[in-house]
Coordinates of C-alpha atoms in Angstrom, one line a residue:
X1 CA 35.8 -53.3 47.1
X2 CA 35.5 -56.5 49.2
X3 CA 39.2 -58.1 48.1
X4 CA 39.3 -60.9 45.7
X5 CA 42.0 -63.9 46.9
X6 CA 44.2 -65.6 44.8
X7 CA 42.6 -68.8 46.1
X8 CA 39.1 -68.2 45.3
X9 CA 40.4 -67.8 41.4
X10 CA 41.7 -71.1 41.3
X11 CA 39.0 -73.0 43.3
X12 CA 36.6 -71.1 40.6
X13 CA 38.7 -72.8 38.1
X14 CA 38.5 -76.0 39.3
X15 CA 34.9 -75.6 40.2
X16 CA 33.9 -74.7 36.2
X17 CA 36.4 -77.3 34.7
X18 CA 33.8 -79.9 34.3
X19 CA 31.2 -78.6 32.8
X20 CA 33.2 -75.9 30.3
X21 CA 35.2 -76.3 27.4
X22 CA 38.9 -75.7 27.6
X23 CA 39.2 -73.4 24.8
X24 CA 42.2 -73.8 22.5
X25 CA 44.2 -70.8 21.7
X26 CA 44.9 -69.8 18.2
X27 CA 47.4 -67.8 16.6
X28 CA 47.5 -65.9 12.7
X29 CA 51.2 -65.0 11.1
X30 CA 49.7 -62.6 8.9
X31 CA 47.6 -61.1 11.8
X32 CA 51.0 -60.8 13.6
X33 CA 52.0 -59.3 10.6
X34 CA 49.2 -56.3 10.1
X35 CA 49.2 -55.9 14.2
X36 CA 52.7 -55.7 14.2
X37 CA 52.5 -58.1 18.0
X38 CA 52.6 -61.7 18.5
X39 CA 48.6 -62.4 18.9
X40 CA 47.2 -65.5 20.9
X41 CA 43.5 -65.5 20.5
X42 CA 41.5 -67.1 23.2
X43 CA 38.8 -68.7 21.6
X44 CA 35.7 -68.5 23.2
X45 CA 33.2 -68.3 20.1
X46 CA 34.0 -72.4 20.5
X47 CA 33.1 -72.7 24.0
X48 CA 29.6 -74.2 25.0
X49 CA 26.8 -72.2 23.8
X50 CA 29.3 -69.9 22.0
X51 CA 30.5 -67.5 24.5
X52 CA 32.7 -67.1 27.7
X53 CA 29.3 -66.5 29.7
X54 CA 29.0 -69.9 30.3
X55 CA 32.0 -69.9 32.9
X56 CA 30.2 -67.1 35.0
X57 CA 26.9 -69.4 34.7
X58 CA 27.9 -72.5 36.4
X59 CA 30.1 -70.7 39.0
X60 CA 27.5 -68.6 39.8
X61 CA 25.3 -71.4 40.5
X62 CA 27.9 -74.2 42.0
X63 CA 28.8 -71.5 44.7
X64 CA 24.3 -71.7 45.8
X65 CA 23.8 -73.9 48.6
X66 CA 22.4 -77.4 47.7
X67 CA 18.9 -76.3 49.4
X68 CA 18.9 -72.8 47.7
X69 CA 20.1 -74.2 44.2
X70 CA 17.3 -76.5 44.1
X71 CA 14.7 -74.4 43.5
X72 CA 16.4 -72.3 40.3
X73 CA 18.0 -69.2 39.0
X74 CA 16.5 -66.3 37.6
X75 CA 18.1 -63.5 35.4
X76 CA 17.0 -60.7 32.8
X77 CA 18.7 -61.1 29.4
X78 CA 18.3 -61.0 25.8
X79 CA 21.6 -62.0 25.0
X80 CA 24.7 -64.7 26.0
X81 CA 23.9 -64.8 29.4
X82 CA 20.3 -65.9 29.4
X83 CA 21.4 -68.8 26.8
X84 CA 24.6 -69.6 29.6
X85 CA 22.2 -69.5 32.7
X86 CA 19.8 -71.6 30.9
X87 CA 22.6 -74.4 30.0
X88 CA 24.4 -74.5 32.6
X89 CA 21.2 -74.8 34.7
X90 CA 20.3 -77.5 32.7
X91 CA 23.5 -79.1 33.2
X92 CA 23.3 -78.9 36.9
X93 CA 19.7 -80.0 36.7
X94 CA 17.9 -76.9 38.2
X95 CA 15.3 -74.7 36.7
X96 CA 16.4 -71.2 35.2
X97 CA 13.8 -68.5 34.3
X98 CA 15.0 -66.2 31.4
X99 CA 13.5 -62.7 31.2
X100 CA 13.7 -61.3 27.9
X101 CA 12.3 -58.1 26.4
X102 CA 9.6 -58.7 23.8
X103 CA 11.5 -57.5 21.3
X104 CA 14.2 -59.9 21.5
X105 CA 15.4 -61.3 18.4
X106 CA 13.4 -65.0 17.5
X107 CA 17.2 -66.7 17.2
X108 CA 18.0 -65.9 20.5
X109 CA 14.4 -67.1 22.2
X110 CA 15.0 -70.0 20.1
X111 CA 18.3 -69.9 21.1
X112 CA 17.3 -70.1 25.1
X113 CA 14.5 -72.6 24.9
X114 CA 17.0 -74.7 23.5
X115 CA 18.9 -74.4 26.0
X116 CA 15.9 -75.4 28.3
X117 CA 15.8 -72.0 29.8
X118 CA 11.8 -71.3 30.7
X119 CA 11.5 -67.7 29.1
X120 CA 8.9 -64.8 30.9
X121 CA 8.3 -62.3 28.2
X122 CA 8.1 -58.0 29.6
X123 CA 8.2 -54.5 27.8
X124 CA 11.9 -53.9 26.7
X125 CA 13.1 -51.6 29.6
X126 CA 15.3 -51.7 32.3
X127 CA 12.8 -51.3 35.1
X128 CA 10.3 -53.8 33.5
X129 CA 13.3 -56.1 33.0
X130 CA 14.3 -55.8 37.3
X131 CA 10.4 -56.0 37.8
X132 CA 9.6 -58.9 36.3
X133 CA 12.7 -60.8 37.6
X134 CA 11.9 -60.2 41.0
X135 CA 8.4 -61.4 40.9
X136 CA 9.6 -64.4 39.7
X137 CA 12.2 -64.6 42.8
X138 CA 9.3 -64.3 45.1
X139 CA 7.1 -66.1 43.4
X140 CA 9.6 -69.3 42.5
X141 CA 12.1 -69.0 45.7
X142 CA 14.8 -69.0 42.8
X143 CA 17.6 -66.8 43.2
X144 CA 18.6 -63.4 40.9
X145 CA 22.0 -64.1 39.2
X146 CA 23.1 -60.8 37.4
X147 CA 24.8 -61.3 33.9
X148 CA 28.1 -59.1 34.9
X149 CA 27.5 -57.4 38.5
X150 CA 27.9 -60.9 40.7
X151 CA 30.8 -61.6 42.8
X152 CA 30.7 -65.4 41.8
X153 CA 30.3 -64.7 38.0
X154 CA 33.2 -62.4 37.6
X155 CA 35.0 -65.2 39.4
X156 CA 33.8 -67.5 36.9
X157 CA 34.6 -65.2 34.0
X158 CA 38.6 -65.4 35.4
X159 CA 39.1 -68.8 33.6
X160 CA 39.6 -67.8 30.5
X161 CA 42.4 -65.4 31.5
X162 CA 43.6 -68.2 34.0
X163 CA 43.7 -70.7 31.2
X164 CA 45.4 -68.4 29.0
X165 CA 48.1 -67.9 30.8
X166 CA 48.9 -71.2 32.1
X167 CA 49.3 -71.7 28.2
X168 CA 51.3 -68.7 27.9
X169 CA 52.9 -67.3 31.0
X170 CA 54.8 -64.8 29.8
X171 CA 52.3 -62.1 28.0
X172 CA 52.7 -58.8 28.2
X173 CA 48.9 -57.7 27.7
X174 CA 45.3 -59.3 27.6
X175 CA 43.0 -57.4 25.6
X176 CA 39.2 -57.9 26.2
X177 CA 36.1 -56.6 24.7
X178 CA 33.9 -54.3 27.6
X179 CA 30.4 -54.1 28.2
X180 CA 28.9 -55.1 31.2
X181 CA 32.2 -55.4 32.8
X182 CA 32.2 -58.9 33.9
X183 CA 34.8 -60.3 31.7
X184 CA 37.0 -57.4 32.0
X185 CA 37.0 -57.3 35.9
X186 CA 37.6 -61.1 35.8
X187 CA 40.6 -60.7 32.8
X188 CA 42.0 -58.0 35.6
X189 CA 42.1 -60.6 38.9
X190 CA 43.5 -63.2 36.5
X191 CA 46.3 -61.1 35.2
X192 CA 47.2 -59.6 38.4
X193 CA 47.2 -62.9 40.4
X194 CA 49.1 -65.4 37.5
X195 CA 50.4 -62.9 34.9
X196 CA 54.1 -62.0 35.1
X197 CA 53.9 -58.0 34.7
X198 CA 51.0 -58.5 32.5
X199 CA 48.0 -56.0 31.9
X200 CA 45.0 -55.5 31.1
X201 CA 43.6 -53.4 28.5
X202 CA 39.7 -53.1 26.9
X203 CA 38.5 -52.6 23.4
X204 CA 35.2 -50.6 23.9
X205 CA 32.7 -49.5 21.2
X206 CA 33.0 -45.2 20.5
X207 CA 29.1 -45.5 20.3
X208 CA 28.9 -47.1 23.4
X209 CA 31.7 -45.7 25.9
X210 CA 30.3 -45.8 29.3
X211 CA 33.2 -47.4 30.7
X212 CA 36.0 -45.3 29.1
X213 CA 34.3 -42.2 30.5
X214 CA 33.7 -44.2 34.0
X215 CA 37.6 -45.3 34.1
X216 CA 38.1 -40.8 33.5
X217 CA 35.7 -39.4 35.8
X218 CA 36.1 -42.2 38.9
X219 CA 32.2 -42.8 38.8
X220 CA 29.8 -45.4 36.8
X221 CA 28.9 -43.4 33.8
X222 CA 25.1 -44.4 31.9
X223 CA 25.6 -45.1 27.8
X224 CA 24.4 -41.7 26.1
X225 CA 24.2 -43.5 22.7
X226 CA 24.2 -47.4 22.2
X227 CA 24.0 -47.0 17.9
X228 CA 26.7 -50.0 17.5
X229 CA 27.3 -53.4 15.6
X230 CA 28.8 -54.8 18.8
X231 CA 25.1 -55.5 20.3
X232 CA 27.2 -57.8 23.5
X233 CA 28.5 -54.7 25.0
X234 CA 25.5 -52.2 25.0
X235 CA 25.2 -53.0 28.9
X236 CA 27.2 -50.6 32.0
X237 CA 29.0 -51.6 34.5
X238 CA 28.1 -52.3 37.8
X239 CA 29.3 -51.6 41.7
X240 CA 30.8 -55.1 41.7
X241 CA 32.6 -55.0 38.7
X242 CA 33.7 -51.6 38.5
X243 CA 36.6 -51.2 41.7
X244 CA 38.0 -54.2 40.1
X245 CA 38.2 -52.4 37.0
X246 CA 39.4 -49.2 38.6
X247 CA 42.1 -50.8 40.3
X248 CA 43.3 -53.1 37.7
X249 CA 43.1 -52.1 34.0
X250 CA 45.2 -49.7 32.5
X251 CA 43.3 -48.2 30.3
X252 CA 40.2 -48.8 27.3
X253 CA 40.1 -48.1 23.7
X254 CA 37.5 -47.0 21.7
X255 CA 36.9 -47.9 18.6
X256 CA 34.4 -46.6 15.8
X257 CA 32.6 -48.7 13.6
X258 CA 34.3 -49.5 10.5
X259 CA 37.1 -50.5 12.9
X260 CA 35.3 -53.0 14.6
X261 CA 33.3 -54.6 11.1
X262 CA 37.0 -54.7 9.6
X263 CA 38.4 -56.4 12.5
X264 CA 35.6 -58.7 12.1
X265 CA 36.0 -59.6 9.0
X266 CA 40.2 -60.0 9.0
X267 CA 39.4 -62.3 11.8
X268 CA 36.8 -64.0 9.4
X269 CA 38.8 -64.1 6.4
X270 CA 42.2 -65.6 7.7
X271 CA 41.5 -67.8 10.8
X272 CA 38.4 -69.0 9.4
X273 CA 36.6 -68.5 12.4
X274 CA 33.0 -67.3 13.6
X275 CA 32.8 -64.6 15.7
X276 CA 30.4 -61.5 16.7
X277 CA 31.0 -58.4 15.8
X278 CA 31.3 -57.6 20.3
X279 CA 34.5 -60.5 19.9
X280 CA 36.2 -58.5 17.3
X281 CA 36.3 -55.5 19.2
X282 CA 39.3 -56.1 21.2
X283 CA 41.3 -57.3 17.9
X284 CA 39.9 -53.8 16.7
X285 CA 41.1 -52.2 19.6
X286 CA 45.1 -54.0 18.7
X287 CA 45.1 -52.3 15.5
X288 CA 44.2 -49.3 16.1
X289 CA 46.9 -48.5 18.9
X290 CA 49.5 -51.2 16.7
X291 CA 52.3 -48.9 17.6
X292 CA 51.6 -49.2 21.3
X293 CA 52.1 -53.0 21.4
X294 CA 54.5 -53.4 18.5
X295 CA 56.9 -56.6 19.4
X296 CA 54.9 -57.5 22.5
X297 CA 53.4 -60.8 23.1
X298 CA 49.3 -59.8 23.6
X299 CA 46.6 -62.1 24.4
X300 CA 43.0 -61.6 23.0
X301 CA 40.0 -63.0 24.5
X302 CA 37.7 -63.8 21.3
X303 CA 34.6 -63.4 23.6
X304 CA 31.8 -65.1 21.8
X305 CA 30.1 -66.5 18.1
X306 CA 26.7 -65.8 18.6
X307 CA 26.6 -64.2 15.4
X308 CA 23.2 -63.7 13.0
X309 CA 24.5 -65.4 9.6
X310 CA 22.1 -63.6 7.9
X311 CA 23.2 -60.2 8.8
X312 CA 26.9 -60.0 8.5
X313 CA 28.3 -56.4 8.4
X314 CA 30.3 -57.2 5.4

C-alpha cells in the first residue's frame, strides 16, 4: 500500500469544498435513547446529487492535469457514482461517459442524463462493463475513474469524516456502510489522522458480506449472494482500498434485512429525513451491537438519499 499523508487529506478537503455541500450533522434524543449511545448523523443524503460520492468524483477529476481533463472522464456504474461523476464533470466543464447495464432502472438513467452524463448501455456483466469503458477510453482519450478503487476517490471520500471530526473532535467511533470500500477507506484515514483515539467500524448486509469475509481471511473475497435491499452495497472491495481497511478498520458488523428495514424506518419516522437502504446499514449495525456502544459518542455517515420512493420497504 502506498502510504497516505495527513497533508493529502487536508488538501483534498480544501480542493473539494467549493464544489460540494458542507452537510449538516443531526441528532435525535429518541434514537440516542434507543441505541444507548450519543449519535451524530453526518447527512450526506443532503449532498449534491444526494450522496457522498460527489466528493470523490470531484477530487478525482481535479487531480487530473488540465490537458488530460479536457478529454473527459469515464466510469461504469448504475448507481450513485454514475450521477456523481456526471454532475462533477458538468460542474468542471468537461464530458462524462457513463457505462450502464441495460437493465439499470430507468430512474437512474434519467438522473444521469439530467446531470449531463453521456450514457452508453451494455450487457449487465462486469466483463461487458469493463470492456465498454475501455473502448471509450481508447476512442475518446477519456480517463477512467473507478467508483471506489481509486486513490483520489478515496481521498475525496475522506472529507465527509474530516468535516464531522472538525465539528465533533471527541467522537469515539465513526460507523459507515461498506460496499465498494471507498467511503470506509476514506473514513478510516480521516479517523486515523484527525480523530482523538477514534475507531472506524463498518456495517454490511449479511447477504453481501464480502468485506466482512475479506477482513477475516486477509484477501479480497467475492460475494456469493447479493440478495439485499441495500443495492448500493453489492459491489466488492479493490486493491486500492482493501489495504487501508485492513490497517485501520476495527471491525465489520453484518446486519440482516429486517434490521436494515427497521433502521431505515426509524430514521424516516424519528428524524424526518430520506435515506436509502444502504445508508441505514450503519445505524442498523449500531443498534445490533448497542451494548458495545453504550454511553459512547458515535458518528454515523448517512451515505445517501437516492431511494425509489415508489418502492419503500415499509
